[in-house]
mmCIF file of C-alpha atoms and ligand atoms in Angstrom:
data_model
loop_
_atom_site.group_PDB
_atom_site.id
_atom_site.type_symbol
_atom_site.label_atom_id
_atom_site.label_comp_id
_atom_site.label_asym_id
_atom_site.label_seq_id
_atom_site.Cartn_x
_atom_site.Cartn_y
_atom_site.Cartn_z
ATOM 1 C CA MET A 1 40.441 -6.665 10.428
ATOM 2 C CA LEU A 2 39.276 -3.088 10.252
ATOM 3 C CA LYS A 3 35.795 -2.203 9.152
ATOM 4 C CA ALA A 4 35.692 0.719 6.716
ATOM 5 C CA LYS A 5 33.414 2.475 4.238
ATOM 6 C CA ILE A 6 34.541 3.257 0.696
ATOM 7 C CA ILE A 7 34.318 7.002 0.149
ATOM 8 C CA LYS A 8 36.060 7.376 -3.204
ATOM 9 C CA SER A 9 36.780 5.029 -6.038
ATOM 10 C CA ALA A 10 39.054 5.269 -9.025
ATOM 11 C CA ARG A 11 39.439 1.969 -10.836
ATOM 12 C CA ARG A 12 41.617 -0.005 -8.431
ATOM 13 C CA GLU A 13 42.390 2.595 -5.824
ATOM 14 C CA PHE A 14 39.942 3.324 -3.081
ATOM 15 C CA GLU A 15 39.734 5.853 -0.322
ATOM 16 C CA CYS A 16 38.334 4.161 2.773
ATOM 17 C CA LEU A 17 37.033 5.659 5.974
ATOM 18 C CA ILE A 18 38.037 3.508 8.925
ATOM 19 C CA LEU A 19 34.939 3.604 11.058
ATOM 20 C CA LYS A 20 36.380 3.272 14.512
ATOM 21 C CA ASP A 21 39.009 6.010 14.043
ATOM 22 C CA ASN A 22 37.083 8.202 11.619
ATOM 23 C CA ILE A 23 40.170 8.599 9.434
ATOM 24 C CA SER A 24 40.473 7.835 5.743
ATOM 25 C CA VAL A 25 43.237 5.816 4.117
ATOM 26 C CA PRO A 26 44.004 4.683 0.563
ATOM 27 C CA ALA A 27 43.480 0.968 -0.045
ATOM 28 C CA LYS A 28 43.766 -1.523 -2.876
ATOM 29 C CA ALA A 29 41.387 -4.352 -3.618
ATOM 30 C CA LYS A 30 42.640 -7.874 -3.167
ATOM 31 C CA GLY A 31 42.061 -11.262 -4.779
ATOM 32 C CA LEU A 32 38.558 -11.883 -6.033
ATOM 33 C CA LEU A 33 37.416 -8.370 -5.216
ATOM 34 C CA LEU A 34 40.090 -7.013 -7.517
ATOM 35 C CA LYS A 35 39.143 -9.424 -10.312
ATOM 36 C CA LYS A 36 35.471 -8.633 -10.140
ATOM 37 C CA GLY A 37 36.157 -4.923 -9.957
ATOM 38 C CA GLU A 38 32.834 -4.320 -8.313
ATOM 39 C CA LEU A 39 33.590 -2.216 -5.296
ATOM 40 C CA VAL A 40 31.717 1.063 -5.161
ATOM 41 C CA VAL A 41 31.335 4.110 -2.966
ATOM 42 C CA GLY A 42 29.134 3.337 0.023
ATOM 43 C CA ASP A 43 30.382 -0.239 0.382
ATOM 44 C CA TYR A 44 31.291 -1.480 3.827
ATOM 45 C CA VAL A 45 34.542 -3.418 3.590
ATOM 46 C CA TYR A 46 37.173 -5.004 5.798
ATOM 47 C CA LEU A 47 40.773 -3.875 5.564
ATOM 48 C CA GLU A 48 44.007 -5.721 6.225
ATOM 49 C CA LYS A 49 47.254 -3.937 6.800
ATOM 50 C CA GLU A 50 50.406 -5.337 5.188
ATOM 51 C CA SER A 51 53.599 -3.426 5.924
ATOM 52 C CA ASP A 52 52.425 0.119 5.282
ATOM 53 C CA GLU A 53 49.622 -0.612 2.858
ATOM 54 C CA TYR A 54 45.935 -1.287 3.323
ATOM 55 C CA PHE A 55 44.137 -3.966 1.329
ATOM 56 C CA ILE A 56 40.419 -4.561 1.003
ATOM 57 C CA SER A 57 39.875 -8.229 1.685
ATOM 58 C CA GLU A 58 36.139 -8.503 2.240
ATOM 59 C CA LEU A 59 32.927 -6.848 1.117
ATOM 60 C CA GLU A 60 29.897 -6.755 3.395
ATOM 61 C CA ALA A 61 26.479 -7.562 1.904
ATOM 62 C CA ARG A 62 24.854 -4.414 0.498
ATOM 63 C CA LYS A 63 21.536 -3.007 1.652
ATOM 64 C CA ASN A 64 20.844 -1.625 -1.831
ATOM 65 C CA THR A 65 22.604 -0.344 -4.933
ATOM 66 C CA ILE A 66 22.381 2.626 -7.245
ATOM 67 C CA TYR A 67 22.757 1.309 -10.756
ATOM 68 C CA ARG A 68 22.082 1.798 -14.419
ATOM 69 C CA ARG A 69 21.585 -0.757 -17.105
ATOM 70 C CA ILE A 70 23.854 -0.730 -20.100
ATOM 71 C CA ILE A 71 21.467 -2.173 -22.665
ATOM 72 C CA ARG A 72 24.016 -2.667 -25.413
ATOM 73 C CA GLU A 73 26.276 -4.774 -23.227
ATOM 74 C CA ASN A 74 23.427 -6.386 -21.314
ATOM 75 C CA LYS A 75 25.129 -5.368 -18.106
ATOM 76 C CA ILE A 76 24.359 -3.520 -14.941
ATOM 77 C CA LYS A 77 26.712 -0.786 -13.855
ATOM 78 C CA THR A 78 26.717 -0.275 -10.112
ATOM 79 C CA ILE A 79 27.465 3.291 -9.099
ATOM 80 C CA ALA A 80 27.083 3.339 -5.319
ATOM 81 C CA SER A 81 25.591 1.346 -2.468
ATOM 82 C CA ASN A 82 23.956 1.509 0.953
ATOM 83 C CA VAL A 83 22.019 4.697 0.306
ATOM 84 C CA ASP A 84 19.361 5.543 2.906
ATOM 85 C CA LEU A 85 17.616 8.422 1.219
ATOM 86 C CA ILE A 86 17.188 10.331 -2.014
ATOM 87 C CA ALA A 87 16.522 14.006 -1.371
ATOM 88 C CA ILE A 88 15.056 15.807 -4.366
ATOM 89 C CA ILE A 89 15.439 19.578 -4.221
ATOM 90 C CA CYS A 90 13.401 22.047 -6.247
ATOM 91 C CA THR A 91 12.231 25.648 -6.115
ATOM 92 C CA SER A 92 9.113 27.503 -7.171
ATOM 93 C CA SER A 93 11.077 30.621 -8.120
ATOM 94 C CA LEU A 94 14.333 30.120 -9.972
ATOM 95 C CA PRO A 95 15.125 27.702 -11.499
ATOM 96 C CA GLU A 96 11.528 27.258 -12.554
ATOM 97 C CA TYR A 97 9.564 24.435 -10.926
ATOM 98 C CA LYS A 98 9.419 21.318 -13.092
ATOM 99 C CA ARG A 99 7.052 18.636 -11.892
ATOM 100 C CA GLY A 100 8.261 16.248 -14.576
ATOM 101 C CA LEU A 101 11.782 16.455 -13.255
ATOM 102 C CA ILE A 102 10.676 15.419 -9.780
ATOM 103 C CA ASP A 103 8.792 12.482 -11.265
ATOM 104 C CA ARG A 104 11.891 11.549 -13.247
ATOM 105 C CA TYR A 105 14.006 11.372 -10.080
ATOM 106 C CA LEU A 106 11.239 9.531 -8.231
ATOM 107 C CA LEU A 107 11.214 6.896 -10.941
ATOM 108 C CA ARG A 108 14.813 6.096 -10.002
ATOM 109 C CA ALA A 109 14.045 6.069 -6.289
ATOM 110 C CA VAL A 110 11.335 3.467 -6.963
ATOM 111 C CA GLN A 111 13.620 1.449 -9.244
ATOM 112 C CA TRP A 112 16.470 1.424 -6.726
ATOM 113 C CA GLU A 113 14.016 0.815 -3.863
ATOM 114 C CA ILE A 114 15.295 3.774 -1.863
ATOM 115 C CA PRO A 115 13.013 6.112 0.133
ATOM 116 C CA ALA A 116 12.739 9.632 -1.247
ATOM 117 C CA ILE A 117 11.801 13.053 0.054
ATOM 118 C CA VAL A 118 11.143 16.294 -1.821
ATOM 119 C CA ILE A 119 12.464 19.578 -0.471
ATOM 120 C CA PHE A 120 10.868 22.780 -1.750
ATOM 121 C CA ASN A 121 13.658 25.282 -1.189
ATOM 122 C CA LYS A 122 13.830 29.073 -1.540
ATOM 123 C CA MET A 123 10.429 29.336 0.096
ATOM 124 C CA ASP A 124 11.453 32.838 1.261
ATOM 125 C CA GLU A 125 10.985 33.933 -2.343
ATOM 126 C CA ALA A 126 8.253 31.458 -3.310
ATOM 127 C CA ASN A 127 6.212 32.121 -6.413
ATOM 128 C CA GLN A 128 2.784 33.494 -5.383
ATOM 129 C CA ASP A 129 0.954 30.976 -7.565
ATOM 130 C CA PHE A 130 2.800 27.987 -6.205
ATOM 131 C CA ASN A 131 0.500 25.532 -4.473
ATOM 132 C CA LEU A 132 2.682 23.746 -1.963
ATOM 133 C CA GLY A 133 -0.232 21.700 -0.614
ATOM 134 C CA PHE A 134 -1.089 20.342 -4.036
ATOM 135 C CA GLU A 135 2.515 19.538 -4.913
ATOM 136 C CA SER A 136 3.080 17.651 -1.682
ATOM 137 C CA LYS A 137 -0.268 15.834 -1.658
ATOM 138 C CA ARG A 138 0.267 14.444 -5.149
ATOM 139 C CA LEU A 139 3.281 12.564 -3.793
ATOM 140 C CA ALA A 140 1.558 11.196 -0.697
ATOM 141 C CA PRO A 141 0.501 7.921 -2.391
ATOM 142 C CA LEU A 142 4.211 7.274 -3.005
ATOM 143 C CA GLU A 143 4.906 7.884 0.682
ATOM 144 C CA VAL A 144 7.193 10.745 -0.226
ATOM 145 C CA GLN A 145 7.495 13.197 2.651
ATOM 146 C CA CYS A 146 7.811 16.828 1.587
ATOM 147 C CA PHE A 147 9.602 19.712 3.270
ATOM 148 C CA ALA A 148 9.555 23.478 2.718
ATOM 149 C CA THR A 149 12.807 25.279 3.435
ATOM 150 C CA SER A 150 14.877 28.380 2.956
ATOM 151 C CA ALA A 151 18.631 28.043 2.962
ATOM 152 C CA LYS A 152 18.931 31.799 3.078
ATOM 153 C CA ASP A 153 16.441 32.994 5.649
ATOM 154 C CA LEU A 154 17.342 31.175 8.839
ATOM 155 C CA ASN A 155 14.185 32.453 10.479
ATOM 156 C CA TYR A 156 11.989 30.707 7.950
ATOM 157 C CA LYS A 157 10.241 27.974 9.875
ATOM 158 C CA GLY A 158 8.618 26.226 6.986
ATOM 159 C CA ASP A 159 5.031 26.027 5.924
ATOM 160 C CA LEU A 160 3.106 23.385 7.732
ATOM 161 C CA LEU A 161 3.206 20.221 5.710
ATOM 162 C CA PRO A 162 1.675 16.915 6.789
ATOM 163 C CA GLY A 163 3.747 15.523 9.605
ATOM 164 C CA ASN A 164 5.617 18.770 10.143
ATOM 165 C CA ILE A 165 8.798 16.798 10.708
ATOM 166 C CA ASP A 166 12.062 18.532 11.498
ATOM 167 C CA LEU A 167 14.255 18.086 8.420
ATOM 168 C CA GLN A 168 17.547 18.310 10.247
ATOM 169 C CA GLU A 169 16.437 15.626 12.661
ATOM 170 C CA PHE A 170 15.076 13.502 9.804
ATOM 171 C CA LEU A 171 18.408 13.496 7.935
ATOM 172 C CA LYS A 172 20.527 12.675 10.953
ATOM 173 C CA ASP A 173 23.035 9.850 10.360
ATOM 174 C CA GLN A 174 21.605 8.938 6.954
ATOM 175 C CA THR A 175 23.583 8.420 3.734
ATOM 176 C CA ILE A 176 21.886 10.746 1.301
ATOM 177 C CA ILE A 177 21.880 11.559 -2.401
ATOM 178 C CA PHE A 178 20.803 15.124 -3.159
ATOM 179 C CA LEU A 179 19.310 15.581 -6.607
ATOM 180 C CA GLY A 180 18.031 18.668 -8.358
ATOM 181 C CA GLN A 181 18.792 21.180 -11.067
ATOM 182 C CA SER A 182 21.779 23.421 -10.740
ATOM 183 C CA GLY A 183 20.885 26.521 -8.717
ATOM 184 C CA VAL A 184 18.087 25.061 -6.574
ATOM 185 C CA GLY A 185 20.280 25.395 -3.494
ATOM 186 C CA LYS A 186 21.760 21.941 -2.932
ATOM 187 C CA SER A 187 25.107 23.229 -1.687
ATOM 188 C CA SER A 188 23.476 25.950 0.422
ATOM 189 C CA LEU A 189 21.028 23.512 2.002
ATOM 190 C CA ILE A 190 23.659 20.898 2.780
ATOM 191 C CA SER A 191 25.784 23.580 4.415
ATOM 192 C CA MET A 192 22.853 24.863 6.438
ATOM 193 C CA LEU A 193 21.608 21.450 7.517
ATOM 194 C CA SER A 194 24.990 20.007 8.391
ATOM 195 C CA GLY A 195 26.685 23.128 9.675
ATOM 196 C CA GLU A 196 29.615 22.343 7.391
ATOM 197 C CA LYS A 197 30.631 23.862 4.088
ATOM 198 C CA ILE A 198 30.717 21.497 1.173
ATOM 199 C CA GLN A 199 30.616 21.933 -2.549
ATOM 200 C CA LEU A 200 29.282 19.189 -4.761
ATOM 201 C CA ARG A 201 31.370 18.859 -7.869
ATOM 202 C CA ALA A 202 29.586 20.257 -10.888
ATOM 203 C CA ASN A 203 29.545 18.292 -14.128
ATOM 204 C CA GLU A 204 33.105 17.120 -13.968
ATOM 205 C CA LEU A 205 33.733 14.237 -16.267
ATOM 206 C CA ALA A 206 37.127 12.598 -16.327
ATOM 207 C CA LYS A 207 37.981 11.410 -19.803
ATOM 208 C CA VAL A 208 39.992 8.248 -19.729
ATOM 209 C CA GLY A 209 41.509 6.260 -22.554
ATOM 210 C CA LYS A 210 40.579 6.491 -26.182
ATOM 211 C CA GLY A 211 37.395 7.365 -27.939
ATOM 212 C CA SER A 212 34.260 8.242 -26.099
ATOM 213 C CA HIS A 213 34.900 6.113 -23.040
ATOM 214 C CA THR A 214 34.329 8.279 -20.055
ATOM 215 C CA THR A 215 34.813 7.236 -16.506
ATOM 216 C CA THR A 216 32.581 8.744 -13.914
ATOM 217 C CA TRP A 217 33.802 9.407 -10.439
ATOM 218 C CA SER A 218 31.800 8.862 -7.282
ATOM 219 C CA GLU A 219 32.451 10.151 -3.846
ATOM 220 C CA LEU A 220 31.006 10.072 -0.396
ATOM 221 C CA ILE A 221 31.346 13.182 1.740
ATOM 222 C CA HIS A 222 31.347 12.255 5.387
ATOM 223 C CA LEU A 223 29.846 14.968 7.576
ATOM 224 C CA ASP A 224 29.123 14.933 11.287
ATOM 225 C CA SER A 225 25.381 14.974 10.805
ATOM 226 C CA PHE A 226 24.986 12.864 7.643
ATOM 227 C CA ASP A 227 26.834 11.486 4.602
ATOM 228 C CA VAL A 228 26.382 12.768 1.052
ATOM 229 C CA ILE A 229 26.996 10.660 -2.057
ATOM 230 C CA ASP A 230 27.724 12.477 -5.283
ATOM 231 C CA SER A 231 28.354 11.134 -8.783
ATOM 232 C CA PRO A 232 27.419 12.251 -12.292
ATOM 233 C CA GLY A 233 26.185 8.716 -12.966
ATOM 234 C CA ILE A 234 23.447 9.304 -10.411
ATOM 235 C CA ARG A 235 22.490 12.725 -11.719
ATOM 236 C CA THR A 236 21.990 11.627 -15.314
ATOM 237 C CA MET A 237 18.457 12.398 -16.347
ATOM 238 C CA SER A 238 18.212 9.987 -19.258
ATOM 239 C CA ILE A 239 15.717 7.133 -18.889
ATOM 240 C CA GLN A 240 16.787 5.226 -21.964
ATOM 241 C CA ASP A 241 17.780 2.196 -19.916
ATOM 242 C CA VAL A 242 14.188 1.758 -18.734
ATOM 243 C CA SER A 243 12.021 -0.557 -20.822
ATOM 244 C CA LYS A 244 8.498 0.295 -21.899
ATOM 245 C CA ASP A 245 7.079 -2.631 -19.931
ATOM 246 C CA GLU A 246 8.989 -1.815 -16.800
ATOM 247 C CA LEU A 247 7.854 1.799 -16.774
ATOM 248 C CA SER A 248 4.424 1.143 -15.282
ATOM 249 C CA GLU A 249 6.027 -0.713 -12.371
ATOM 250 C CA LEU A 250 7.987 2.433 -11.634
ATOM 251 C CA PHE A 251 4.697 4.289 -11.073
ATOM 252 C CA PRO A 252 3.278 2.130 -8.256
ATOM 253 C CA ASP A 253 0.801 4.859 -7.313
ATOM 254 C CA LEU A 254 -0.903 4.436 -10.694
ATOM 255 C CA GLU A 255 -1.060 0.656 -10.601
ATOM 256 C CA ASP A 256 -4.673 0.515 -9.406
ATOM 257 C CA TYR A 257 -5.730 2.583 -12.393
ATOM 258 C CA PHE A 258 -3.698 0.625 -14.934
ATOM 259 C CA ILE A 259 -5.352 -2.637 -13.931
ATOM 260 C CA ARG A 260 -8.835 -1.117 -14.069
ATOM 261 C CA CYS A 261 -8.496 0.209 -17.628
ATOM 262 C CA LYS A 262 -10.750 -1.890 -19.831
ATOM 263 C CA PHE A 263 -8.190 -2.504 -22.547
ATOM 264 C CA LYS A 264 -4.690 -3.722 -21.920
ATOM 265 C CA ASP A 265 -3.180 -1.369 -24.489
ATOM 266 C CA CYS A 266 -5.140 1.648 -23.195
ATOM 267 C CA HIS A 267 -3.654 4.981 -24.223
ATOM 268 C CA HIS A 268 -5.115 6.699 -21.170
ATOM 269 C CA GLU A 269 -6.565 9.651 -23.064
ATOM 270 C CA GLU A 270 -9.631 11.566 -21.960
ATOM 271 C CA ASN A 271 -11.744 10.052 -24.723
ATOM 272 C CA THR A 272 -10.314 6.516 -24.516
ATOM 273 C CA LYS A 273 -13.066 3.998 -23.927
ATOM 274 C CA GLY A 274 -12.948 2.312 -20.541
ATOM 275 C CA CYS A 275 -9.940 4.221 -19.277
ATOM 276 C CA ALA A 276 -9.887 4.105 -15.463
ATOM 277 C CA PHE A 277 -8.074 7.406 -15.192
ATOM 278 C CA PHE A 278 -10.938 9.355 -16.734
ATOM 279 C CA ASN A 279 -13.747 7.202 -15.480
ATOM 280 C CA SER A 280 -13.837 7.850 -11.800
ATOM 281 C CA LYS A 281 -13.891 10.976 -9.700
ATOM 282 C CA ASN A 282 -10.361 11.698 -10.576
ATOM 283 C CA THR A 283 -8.169 14.229 -9.026
ATOM 284 C CA GLU A 284 -5.826 16.539 -10.807
ATOM 285 C CA MET A 285 -3.054 14.985 -8.744
ATOM 286 C CA VAL A 286 -3.383 11.541 -10.292
ATOM 287 C CA LEU A 287 -3.615 13.084 -13.740
ATOM 288 C CA SER A 288 -0.417 15.033 -13.153
ATOM 289 C CA ARG A 289 1.395 11.781 -12.441
ATOM 290 C CA LEU A 290 -0.213 10.165 -15.480
ATOM 291 C CA ASP A 291 1.045 13.078 -17.543
ATOM 292 C CA SER A 292 4.640 12.323 -16.508
ATOM 293 C CA PHE A 293 4.097 8.620 -17.166
ATOM 294 C CA LYS A 294 2.885 9.306 -20.692
ATOM 295 C CA ARG A 295 5.731 11.680 -21.429
ATOM 296 C CA PHE A 296 8.313 9.170 -20.236
ATOM 297 C CA LYS A 297 6.699 6.408 -22.245
ATOM 298 C CA LYS A 298 6.843 8.514 -25.383
ATOM 299 C CA GLU A 299 10.475 9.297 -24.703
ATOM 300 C CA ILE A 300 11.345 5.613 -24.277
ATOM 301 C CA ILE A 301 9.469 4.528 -27.401
ATOM 302 C CA GLU A 302 11.087 7.231 -29.489
ATOM 303 C CA ILE A 303 14.619 6.027 -28.760
ATOM 304 C CA PRO A 304 15.364 3.316 -31.291
ATOM 305 C CA GLU A 305 16.648 0.111 -29.693
ATOM 306 C CA TRP A 306 20.021 0.371 -31.450
ATOM 307 C CA GLN A 307 20.604 3.816 -30.040
ATOM 308 C CA LYS A 308 20.201 2.806 -26.442
ATOM 309 C CA ASP A 309 23.435 2.533 -24.536
HETATM 310 N N1 GDP B 401 16.466 33.313 -1.728
HETATM 311 C C1 GDP B 401 17.091 32.142 -1.583
HETATM 312 N N2 GDP B 401 18.219 31.887 -2.268
HETATM 313 C C2 GDP B 401 18.839 30.698 -2.091
HETATM 314 C C3 GDP B 401 18.294 29.711 -1.238
HETATM 315 N N3 GDP B 401 19.095 28.609 -1.300
HETATM 316 C C4 GDP B 401 20.096 28.916 -2.144
HETATM 317 N N4 GDP B 401 19.956 30.184 -2.635
HETATM 318 C C5 GDP B 401 20.809 30.870 -3.614
HETATM 319 O O1 GDP B 401 20.692 30.196 -4.854
HETATM 320 C C6 GDP B 401 21.934 30.147 -5.537
HETATM 321 C C7 GDP B 401 22.287 28.699 -5.878
HETATM 322 O O2 GDP B 401 22.528 27.968 -4.680
HETATM 323 P P1 GDP B 401 23.476 26.693 -4.626
HETATM 324 O O3 GDP B 401 23.478 26.222 -3.222
HETATM 325 O O4 GDP B 401 24.795 26.980 -5.248
HETATM 326 O O5 GDP B 401 22.656 25.711 -5.573
HETATM 327 P P2 GDP B 401 23.129 24.309 -6.215
HETATM 328 O O6 GDP B 401 23.602 24.611 -7.595
HETATM 329 O O7 GDP B 401 21.899 23.472 -6.237
HETATM 330 O O8 GDP B 401 24.184 23.748 -5.321
HETATM 331 C C8 GDP B 401 22.952 30.824 -4.623
HETATM 332 O O9 GDP B 401 23.096 32.158 -5.046
HETATM 333 C C9 GDP B 401 22.296 30.755 -3.266
HETATM 334 O O10 GDP B 401 22.700 31.801 -2.422
HETATM 335 C C10 GDP B 401 17.075 30.004 -0.531
HETATM 336 O O11 GDP B 401 16.532 29.207 0.223
HETATM 337 N N5 GDP B 401 16.524 31.229 -0.751
HETATM 338 MG MG1 MG B 402 26.178 23.289 -5.779
HETATM 339 ZN ZN1 ZN B 403 -6.393 3.913 -19.348
#
C-alpha cells in the first residue's frame, strides 16, 4: 500500500500526494471511509491500486483537526487535519491593524489546539505609532511567537523580537494555515518565504445543489519548504458556534484572573466590586485581551440561539 496525503477534496473524489514519489493522483474512497464521508485535506491515507484507479483504503490517526460546530444539527464539521501551525498575518499600515482580529484567530488556534504565530508584515512602511514590543508582549502568555517582516524589502532584517528566530527556518517542513485580512501580504510572504509563487484562492464559494447549501473547498498546496492549507471554512470570522461558557476556556491567559474575581458572574468592569482584572497592578496588555474577551462574549450573547447555524 502507498502512503499519501490528501491535498484536495470534493465530495467523493480526492487528490492525493503519494509521499514517496511526490506525485499527486486522483483517488476514490472505499468501503467504510466512503460511507462515513469523513476524509479531509491533510489526512494521511493508504492507497491501493486496482487496474488503473487508486482507492483510499485506510486513514491514519490524525494529530489534530480544524473544525466548526454546526449547532443546529448538533454536529461537528471537520475541515482539515494534521496542521502544525497557524500563522496570523497583520500590518500596522494598510489594512489597518486590528487587535481584535488577531484575538479572534487566536481563539480558534486555542480551540483547535494548534500552535500559532503572529507575523507583523509591511514593516518597511510601519506606522510610526505602532508599538511592536507591546503587541508582541501581550501575546507572550499564550506562547505566541511574533515576527516582523517585509515581503517587499528583501533587505529588511526584522526588528529584534524576543527569541529573534529566523522565520524561514521556523516554518520549514510544517503544514501551515495563513490567516489575515485581504491585502496584508499573505501571498507575497508565502512567495518570499518559500521561493515559489502561489496564489491563495480569494473568497471562492462553490454553490452546489438547491437552496442555500454551499460546499466549501479545501486544498493543500505542497511547496518544497512547507505546505499551505487553504479553505474558506477556516477563514470564516464568525464565532457563533462558540458557547458563552466555553469562551473563557479559549482565553487561557486570562484564567488566573477569572478565578480570582470575587463573584462568579463578574462583569469585569473597572468599577465592579472584587474584579481581579482591576484589582492588581494590571498591565494594559491583560486589559487589551480582556477587551477582546468582552466583545466576543457580547457578540455570542446577542446571537439568538435559533439563529445559530
Ligand atoms: N510595502 C509593502 N507592501 C507589501 C508587503 N507585502 C505585501 N505588500 C503589498 O501589499 C499588497 C497585497 O499583498 P498580497 O500578498 O496580495 O496580500 P494578500 O491579500 O494577503 O495575499 C500587494 O500590492 C503587495 O505588493 C510588504 O511587506 N511591504
Ligand atoms: Mg492573496
Ligand atoms: Zn472580574
